[in-house]
Short mmCIF file of C-alpha atoms and ligand atoms in Angstrom, two decimals:
data_model
loop_
_atom_site.label_atom_id
_atom_site.label_comp_id
_atom_site.label_asym_id
_atom_site.label_seq_id
_atom_site.Cartn_x
_atom_site.Cartn_y
_atom_site.Cartn_z
CA UNK Y 270 37.77 -8.48 15.82
CA UNK Y 271 35.23 -7.51 13.38
CA UNK Y 272 31.11 -9.36 13.69
CA UNK Y 273 30.31 -11.75 11.17
CA UNK Y 274 29.74 -10.39 7.90
CA UNK Y 275 26.66 -10.84 7.14
CA UNK Y 276 25.44 -11.32 3.21
CA UNK Y 277 27.06 -8.80 1.11
CA UNK Y 278 23.96 -7.43 -0.32
CA UNK Y 279 22.38 -6.05 2.09
CA UNK Y 280 24.72 -3.53 2.64
CA UNK Y 281 22.63 -2.23 -0.40
CA UNK Y 282 18.83 -2.26 2.00
CA UNK Y 283 17.47 0.91 1.10
CA UNK Y 284 16.75 3.46 4.74
CA UNK Y 285 13.22 2.11 5.46
CA UNK Y 286 11.64 6.57 6.69
CA UNK Y 287 8.92 6.09 8.76
CA UNK Y 288 6.12 8.58 8.09
CA UNK Y 289 7.31 11.37 11.59
CA UNK Y 290 5.37 11.45 14.68
CA UNK Y 291 2.98 14.74 14.84
CA UNK Y 292 3.51 16.95 17.89
CA UNK Y 293 1.21 17.79 19.97
CA UNK Y 294 -1.04 20.17 17.66
CA UNK Y 295 -0.71 18.98 14.87
CA UNK Y 296 -1.55 16.56 11.54
CA UNK Y 297 0.06 12.93 11.04
CA UNK Y 298 -0.56 13.78 7.61
CA UNK Y 299 2.14 11.25 6.98
CA UNK Y 300 1.69 7.52 6.78
CA UNK Y 301 -1.93 7.92 4.60
CA UNK Y 302 -3.32 6.10 8.17
CA UNK Y 303 -7.02 6.37 8.78
CA UNK Y 304 -7.51 8.88 10.75
CA UNK Y 305 -10.34 8.48 12.54
CA UNK Y 306 -10.30 6.78 15.35
CA UNK Y 307 -11.64 2.57 15.35
CA UNK Y 308 -14.65 1.33 16.29
CA UNK Y 309 -16.16 0.90 19.69
CA UNK Y 310 -16.96 -2.75 19.17
CA UNK Y 311 -13.58 -3.03 17.32
CA UNK Y 312 -11.66 -2.05 20.41
CA UNK Y 313 -13.97 -4.09 22.74
CA UNK Y 314 -13.10 -7.03 20.35
CA UNK Y 315 -9.22 -6.46 20.91
CA UNK Y 316 -9.63 -5.77 23.91
CA UNK Y 317 -11.22 -9.10 24.60
CA UNK Y 318 -8.62 -11.25 22.70
CA UNK Y 319 -6.02 -9.57 25.58
CA UNK Y 320 -6.96 -11.52 28.29
CA UNK Y 321 -5.35 -14.51 26.45
CA UNK Y 322 -2.45 -13.15 25.58
CA UNK Y 323 -0.54 -15.54 27.84
CA UNK Y 324 -1.52 -18.31 25.04
CA UNK Y 325 -0.48 -18.72 21.55
CA UNK Y 326 -2.99 -17.11 18.07
CA UNK Y 327 -4.15 -20.18 16.59
CA UNK Y 328 -1.01 -20.52 14.18
CA UNK Y 329 -4.00 -21.71 10.76
CA UNK Y 330 -5.73 -18.62 11.49
CA UNK Y 331 -8.96 -20.74 10.80
CA UNK Y 332 -11.81 -17.99 12.06
CA UNK Y 333 -10.20 -14.98 9.82
CA UNK Y 334 -9.23 -16.75 7.23
CA UNK Y 335 -12.84 -18.01 7.79
CA UNK Y 336 -13.95 -13.87 7.45
CA UNK Y 337 -12.46 -13.30 4.68
CA UNK Y 338 -13.12 -15.76 2.26
CA UNK Y 339 -16.16 -14.86 3.73
CA UNK Y 340 -15.86 -11.26 2.74
CA UNK Y 341 -14.63 -11.47 -0.18
CA UNK Y 342 -15.71 -14.55 -1.86
CA UNK Y 343 -13.23 -16.90 -2.45
CA UNK Y 344 -12.29 -20.14 -1.56
CA UNK Y 345 -9.95 -19.80 2.20
CA UNK Y 346 -6.87 -21.93 0.06
CA UNK Y 347 -6.90 -19.18 -2.22
CA UNK Y 348 -5.46 -17.08 1.08
CA UNK Y 349 -2.54 -16.32 3.23
CA UNK Y 350 -1.93 -13.21 4.90
CA UNK Y 351 1.31 -11.84 7.10
CA UNK Y 352 1.84 -8.35 8.93
CA UNK Y 353 0.96 -6.36 6.90
CA UNK Y 354 0.56 -6.76 3.08
CA UNK Y 355 4.84 -5.64 3.43
CA UNK Y 356 5.14 -8.78 6.11
CA UNK Y 357 3.03 -11.00 2.23
CA UNK Y 358 4.87 -9.57 -0.20
CA UNK Y 359 8.01 -10.94 2.05
CA UNK Y 360 7.13 -13.79 2.17
CA UNK Y 361 5.92 -14.45 -1.60
CA UNK Y 362 9.79 -12.83 -3.10
CA UNK Y 363 10.93 -15.68 -0.51
CA UNK Y 364 9.08 -17.93 -2.39
CA UNK Y 365 9.21 -16.65 -5.93
CA UNK Y 366 12.49 -15.38 -5.90
CA UNK Y 367 16.53 -17.29 -6.08
CA UNK Y 368 19.38 -14.76 -5.92
CA UNK Y 369 20.13 -13.05 -8.88
CA UNK Y 370 15.96 -13.30 -9.68
CA UNK Y 371 14.58 -9.96 -11.34
CA UNK Y 372 11.63 -8.43 -9.31
CA UNK Y 373 9.60 -5.00 -11.50
CA UNK Y 374 7.78 -2.64 -10.94
CA UNK Y 375 7.65 1.23 -11.68
CA UNK Y 376 9.36 3.97 -9.56
CA UNK Y 377 8.76 6.10 -7.58
CA UNK Y 378 5.89 3.38 -6.13
CA UNK Y 379 5.59 2.14 -2.41
CA UNK Y 380 9.12 2.01 -0.62
CA UNK Y 381 8.92 -1.30 0.87
CA UNK Y 382 9.46 -2.79 -2.73
CA UNK Y 383 13.52 -1.92 -2.74
CA UNK Y 384 14.23 -3.34 0.48
CA UNK Y 385 11.50 -6.26 -0.22
CA UNK Y 386 13.04 -7.01 -2.96
CA UNK Y 387 16.38 -6.07 -1.69
CA UNK Y 388 15.99 -8.34 1.29
CA UNK Y 389 15.28 -11.56 -0.78
CA UNK Y 390 18.24 -11.13 -2.47
CA UNK Y 391 16.24 -10.85 -5.89
CA UNK Y 392 17.21 -7.98 -8.07
CA UNK Y 393 15.12 -4.64 -8.98
CA UNK Y 394 14.56 -3.30 -11.74
CA UNK Y 395 12.88 0.19 -11.39
CA UNK Y 396 10.69 1.31 -15.12
CA UNK Y 397 10.10 4.91 -14.26
CA UNK Y 398 6.41 6.57 -14.12
CA UNK Y 399 5.78 8.83 -17.38
CA UNK Y 400 6.01 12.10 -15.86
CA UNK Y 401 2.18 11.80 -15.67
CA UNK Y 402 2.48 9.74 -12.64
CA UNK Y 403 1.35 6.84 -13.57
CA UNK Y 404 2.30 3.14 -14.51
CA UNK Y 405 3.91 3.34 -18.21
CA UNK Y 406 3.21 -0.67 -18.70
CA UNK Y 407 4.75 -0.97 -22.55
CA UNK Y 408 7.76 -0.16 -20.29
CA UNK Y 409 8.26 -3.38 -17.90
CA UNK Y 410 6.48 -5.33 -19.81
CA UNK Y 411 9.71 -4.87 -21.80
CA UNK Y 412 11.77 -5.36 -18.15
CA UNK Y 413 10.71 -8.23 -18.29
CA UNK Y 414 13.07 -10.77 -18.57
CA UNK Y 415 14.32 -14.12 -18.47
CA UNK Y 416 15.58 -13.52 -15.58
CA UNK Y 417 11.88 -12.45 -13.93
CA UNK Y 418 9.60 -13.94 -11.58
CA UNK Y 419 7.55 -10.91 -9.72
CA UNK Y 420 5.97 -7.55 -11.43
CA UNK Y 421 4.38 -5.60 -8.93
CA UNK Y 422 2.19 -2.69 -8.86
CA UNK Y 423 1.25 -0.43 -7.33
CA UNK Y 424 -2.65 1.21 -7.65
CA UNK Y 425 -3.09 3.84 -6.55
CA UNK Y 426 0.87 3.97 -6.72
CA UNK Y 427 1.77 5.65 -3.71
CA UNK Y 428 3.13 8.44 -3.30
CA UNK Y 429 2.03 9.26 -7.21
CA UNK Y 430 -1.67 8.39 -7.01
CA UNK Y 431 -2.52 7.23 -9.79
CA UNK Y 432 -4.39 4.22 -10.11
CA UNK Y 433 -4.90 1.76 -13.66
CA UNK Y 434 -7.62 1.48 -14.80
CA UNK Y 435 -8.46 -2.78 -15.82
CA UNK Y 436 -8.85 -2.51 -19.53
CA UNK Y 437 -4.76 -1.37 -18.61
CA UNK Y 438 -4.12 -4.24 -16.40
CA UNK Y 439 -5.10 -7.09 -18.20
CA UNK Y 440 -4.71 -5.68 -21.69
CA UNK Y 441 -0.88 -6.27 -19.45
CA UNK Y 442 -1.50 -10.06 -17.95
CA UNK Y 443 -1.09 -10.99 -22.25
CA UNK Y 444 2.19 -9.28 -22.58
CA UNK Y 445 3.55 -10.95 -19.60
CA UNK Y 446 4.96 -14.70 -19.41
CA UNK Y 447 2.81 -17.22 -17.26
CA UNK Y 448 5.22 -18.02 -15.41
CA UNK Y 449 5.94 -14.59 -13.92
CA UNK Y 450 4.02 -13.66 -10.51
CA UNK Y 451 2.15 -10.18 -11.20
CA UNK Y 452 1.26 -8.90 -8.22
CA UNK Y 453 -1.53 -6.03 -7.71
CA UNK Y 454 -0.91 -4.06 -3.87
CA UNK Y 455 -3.86 -2.95 -3.95
CA UNK Y 456 -3.84 -1.52 -0.34
CA UNK Y 457 -5.97 1.97 -0.73
CA UNK Y 458 -9.13 -0.18 -3.27
CA UNK Y 459 -10.77 1.30 -1.35
CA UNK Y 460 -10.59 4.99 -2.16
CA UNK Y 461 -10.91 4.58 -6.28
CA UNK Y 462 -13.79 5.98 -7.34
CA UNK Y 463 -13.05 6.62 -11.15
CA UNK Y 464 -14.23 4.57 -14.71
CA UNK Y 465 -13.23 1.23 -15.40
CA UNK Y 466 -12.03 0.68 -11.82
CA UNK Y 467 -10.02 -2.73 -11.51
CA UNK Y 468 -11.34 -5.50 -10.91
CA UNK Y 469 -8.23 -7.18 -9.45
CA UNK Y 470 -9.92 -10.82 -7.98
CA UNK Y 471 -11.59 -10.85 -11.84
CA UNK Y 472 -8.25 -11.28 -13.23
CA UNK Y 473 -6.84 -13.79 -10.09
CA UNK Y 474 -9.58 -15.72 -10.50
CA UNK Y 475 -9.33 -16.29 -14.59
CA UNK Y 476 -5.57 -16.12 -14.22
CA UNK Y 477 -3.06 -18.35 -12.35
CA UNK Y 478 -0.09 -16.15 -11.94
CA UNK Y 479 -2.21 -12.33 -10.48
CA UNK Y 480 -2.36 -12.09 -6.91
CA UNK Y 481 -3.82 -9.47 -4.91
CA UNK Y 482 -2.46 -7.65 -2.15
CA UNK Y 483 -4.47 -5.75 -0.20
CA UNK Y 484 -3.97 -4.63 3.80
CA UNK Y 485 -6.32 -4.20 7.03
CA UNK Y 486 -3.76 -0.78 7.81
CA UNK Y 487 -5.39 1.47 5.78
CA UNK Y 488 -9.33 1.49 5.51
CA UNK Y 489 -10.29 -0.40 7.68
CA UNK Y 490 -7.77 1.11 10.65
CA UNK Y 491 -5.16 -1.09 11.41
CA UNK Y 492 -2.12 0.14 10.92
CA UNK Y 493 -0.87 0.05 14.48
CA UNK Y 494 -2.54 -4.35 14.77
CA UNK Y 495 -0.17 -5.14 11.53
CA UNK Y 496 -2.74 -7.32 9.16
CA UNK Y 497 -2.70 -7.93 5.35
CA UNK Y 498 -3.76 -11.16 2.99
CA UNK Y 499 -3.74 -12.10 0.21
CA UNK Y 500 -5.64 -13.85 -2.76
CA UNK Y 501 -4.38 -15.94 -5.88
CA UNK Y 502 -4.25 -19.46 -7.00
CA UNK Y 503 -4.23 -22.33 -4.11
CA UNK Y 504 -0.71 -22.65 -5.16
CA UNK Y 505 0.68 -19.99 -5.09
CA UNK Y 506 -1.10 -19.07 -2.10
CA UNK Y 507 0.42 -21.93 -0.15
CA UNK Y 508 4.05 -21.30 -0.73
CA UNK Y 509 4.02 -17.86 0.15
CA UNK Y 510 2.18 -19.33 3.69
CA UNK Y 511 4.98 -22.46 3.61
CA UNK Y 512 7.91 -19.27 3.58
CA UNK Y 513 5.42 -17.57 6.44
CA UNK Y 514 7.08 -16.00 9.85
CA UNK Y 515 4.72 -19.34 12.52
CA UNK Y 516 2.85 -17.13 14.75
CA UNK Y 517 2.59 -14.28 12.42
CA UNK Y 518 -0.73 -11.65 13.45
CA UNK Y 519 -1.13 -11.85 16.48
CA UNK Y 520 -4.24 -13.34 18.09
CA UNK Y 521 -5.02 -9.64 19.10
CA UNK Y 522 -4.78 -8.60 15.27
CA UNK Y 523 -6.42 -11.19 14.32
CA UNK Y 524 -9.66 -10.72 15.87
CA UNK Y 525 -9.56 -6.84 15.11
CA UNK Y 526 -9.07 -8.04 11.64
CA UNK Y 527 -12.97 -10.16 12.33
CA UNK Y 528 -14.39 -7.15 13.50
CA UNK Y 529 -13.65 -4.87 11.45
CA UNK Y 530 -14.22 -6.82 8.48
CA UNK Y 531 -17.79 -7.32 10.85
CA UNK Y 532 -17.80 -3.56 10.76
CA UNK Y 533 -17.16 -2.61 7.12
CA UNK Y 534 -20.16 -0.72 5.89
CA UNK Y 535 -19.17 1.88 8.45
CA UNK Y 536 -16.01 1.77 7.60
CA UNK Y 537 -17.10 2.19 4.28
CA UNK Y 538 -18.71 5.54 5.34
CA UNK Y 539 -15.66 6.17 6.73
CA UNK Y 540 -14.30 6.08 3.74
CA UNK Y 541 -16.17 7.59 1.44
CA UNK Y 542 -16.16 10.61 3.57
CA UNK Y 543 -12.03 10.71 2.97
CA UNK Y 544 -12.40 10.39 -1.00
CA UNK Y 545 -14.82 13.93 -0.39
CA UNK Y 546 -12.11 15.08 1.32
CA UNK Y 547 -9.43 14.06 -1.27
CA UNK Y 548 -12.12 15.11 -4.29
CA UNK Y 549 -12.24 18.63 -2.39
CA UNK Y 550 -7.80 19.28 -1.36
CA UNK Y 551 -7.00 17.89 -5.39
CA UNK Y 552 -9.43 20.45 -7.22
CA UNK Y 553 -8.83 22.89 -4.52
CA UNK Y 554 -4.34 23.02 -5.39
CA UNK Y 555 -5.76 22.56 -8.83
CA UNK Y 556 -7.63 26.30 -8.27
CA UNK Y 557 -4.50 27.64 -7.03
CA UNK Y 558 -2.38 26.34 -9.67
CA UNK Y 559 -0.84 23.07 -8.59
CA UNK Y 560 0.18 19.92 -10.70
CA UNK Y 561 -0.55 17.14 -9.03
CA UNK Y 562 -1.64 14.02 -11.04
CA UNK Y 563 -5.00 12.42 -10.27
CA UNK Y 564 -5.57 11.40 -6.45
CA UNK Y 565 -6.88 8.12 -5.71
CA UNK Y 566 -5.58 7.07 -2.58
CA UNK Y 567 -5.96 8.79 0.80
CA UNK Y 568 -3.52 10.63 -0.34
CA UNK Y 569 -1.64 13.81 -3.38
CA UNK Y 570 0.81 14.35 -3.61
CA UNK Y 571 3.23 17.37 -5.28
CA UNK Y 572 5.85 16.84 -7.55
CA UNK Y 573 8.01 19.28 -6.84
CA UNK Y 574 11.85 17.66 -7.07
CA UNK Y 575 14.40 19.24 -4.75
CA UNK Y 576 11.13 21.68 -3.19
CA UNK Y 577 10.59 18.94 -1.51
CA UNK Y 578 12.04 18.97 1.99
CA UNK Y 579 11.50 22.89 1.49
CA UNK Y 580 8.15 22.10 2.65
CA UNK Y 581 8.38 19.78 4.07
CA UNK Y 582 9.65 22.27 7.37
CA UNK Y 583 7.36 24.77 5.58
CA UNK Y 584 4.83 22.57 6.55
CA UNK Y 585 5.65 21.21 10.39
CA UNK Y 586 5.99 25.29 10.78
CA UNK Y 587 1.48 25.05 9.57
CA UNK Y 588 1.09 22.21 12.13
CA UNK Y 589 1.38 19.33 9.32
CA UNK Y 590 3.53 16.11 9.55
CA UNK Y 591 4.26 15.08 5.56
CA UNK Y 592 5.88 12.73 3.27
CA UNK Y 593 9.19 13.43 1.70
CA UNK Y 594 10.89 12.37 -0.83
CA UNK Y 595 14.19 14.43 -0.86
CA UNK Y 596 14.31 15.40 -3.97
CA UNK Y 597 11.69 14.11 -5.38
CA UNK Y 598 8.58 15.66 -4.22
CA UNK Y 599 6.14 15.19 -0.87
CA UNK Y 600 2.88 13.28 -0.47
CA UNK Y 601 0.21 14.44 1.96
CA UNK Y 602 -2.63 12.03 2.82
CA UNK Y 603 -6.05 12.91 3.67
CA UNK Y 604 -6.51 13.90 7.23
CA UNK Y 605 -9.40 15.29 9.09
CA UNK Y 606 -10.83 18.52 7.65
CA UNK Y 607 -8.93 20.57 9.15
CA UNK Y 608 -6.09 19.31 9.29
CA UNK Y 609 -6.82 19.29 5.32
CA UNK Y 610 -7.58 22.94 5.68
CA UNK Y 611 -4.12 23.70 7.27
CA UNK Y 612 -2.42 21.53 3.70
CA UNK Y 613 -4.67 24.00 1.91
CA UNK Y 614 -3.49 27.40 3.10
CA UNK Y 615 0.28 26.23 3.22
CA UNK Y 616 0.28 24.85 -0.19
CA UNK Y 617 -0.69 28.82 -1.42
CA UNK Y 618 1.30 30.19 0.65
CA UNK Y 619 4.40 27.69 -0.85
CA UNK Y 620 3.61 28.36 -4.77
CA UNK Y 621 2.99 32.62 -4.25
CA UNK Y 622 6.24 32.71 -1.99
CA UNK Y 623 7.95 30.48 -4.16
CA UNK Y 624 7.09 32.05 -8.14
C1 PLP W 156 0.79 1.95 3.33
C2 PLP W 156 0.97 0.24 1.82
C3 PLP W 156 1.11 -1.16 2.36
C4 PLP W 156 0.33 -1.66 3.70
O1 PLP W 156 0.72 -1.52 4.74
P1 PLP W 156 0.93 -2.90 5.56
O2 PLP W 156 2.52 -3.67 5.88
O3 PLP W 156 -0.15 -3.88 4.79
O4 PLP W 156 1.04 -2.55 6.80
C5 PLP W 156 0.94 -2.26 1.29
N1 PLP W 156 1.67 -1.54 -0.02
C6 PLP W 156 1.61 0.21 -1.00
C7 PLP W 156 1.27 0.49 -1.53
C8 PLP W 156 1.22 0.81 1.26
O5 PLP W 156 1.14 2.20 0.17
#
């Protein structure tokens, strides 16, 4: 006897490696979370919402969509939400890809992309990053075929940290056929401090094939409650909502999301502080001699190849938990100043020992 066999391609689903939980006395810098505890008004809203946990959430997530529409200044029918923006991505691939259709994205990028593509029975087409860790848009445009349904652009790119410019994306859109969905994954947009930053909503307003994907997990501090959303043409948004899990975003999560949007000015002050810490870390690492890509998210990237696991082990011994990608590099989230100082001490020591 053997158990019924699932779809054969599921054997190819890469495992998602979650950031390790931190031990007592160590800092968790492995999942790009906001290190600040949630604001009291967010906690109060979520706690109050718990009182009605015997009821299903609002199926239409009406209040949350209304709050998002006002916050973003877009029409409600251009929105779709899900359990994190990864949930939205799953629904989008389900809505647009038949088996074997192609999803083009840079690599290395967000590790959820190959998983989501495979689960959706789509075929991943991975286009290598430039040596500096940025998107190679010419190569990505060339990788689009008749089977391509979706292109994913992660900016800032997880894990390398490079962000694309508005000019680059606007130019790229002229190279991609209009029937291909172009997802701009802006999970870390709040941390971007650069010239010519991407204005993804403006591109979505003028291009019917552009999808702006965002999350409340990072800057807004709701990683544990799973809320993400997208903004797109109303027909695209409707197709994604049609694929969404009924009642996917819990009532507590919806209420906390509204509270987070209301608290945006305070949360953006936290983001300012994190971005300043990131810049401090980046400057210090470069002074130590590290070649770190221009970090625009709340993390930095050490492209140290074979030494990734060794670095991660040294980090753990130094009281910080980082995210290694075996054979490729190490991503380290920006955390509390003390955690960042530990990283700088570790990086200096590691460089000295391995030179
Ligand atoms: C963290 C992250 C997300 C958001 O994931 P959620 O499902 O919203 O928690 C999306 N894209 C990238 C690139 C990320 O790093």
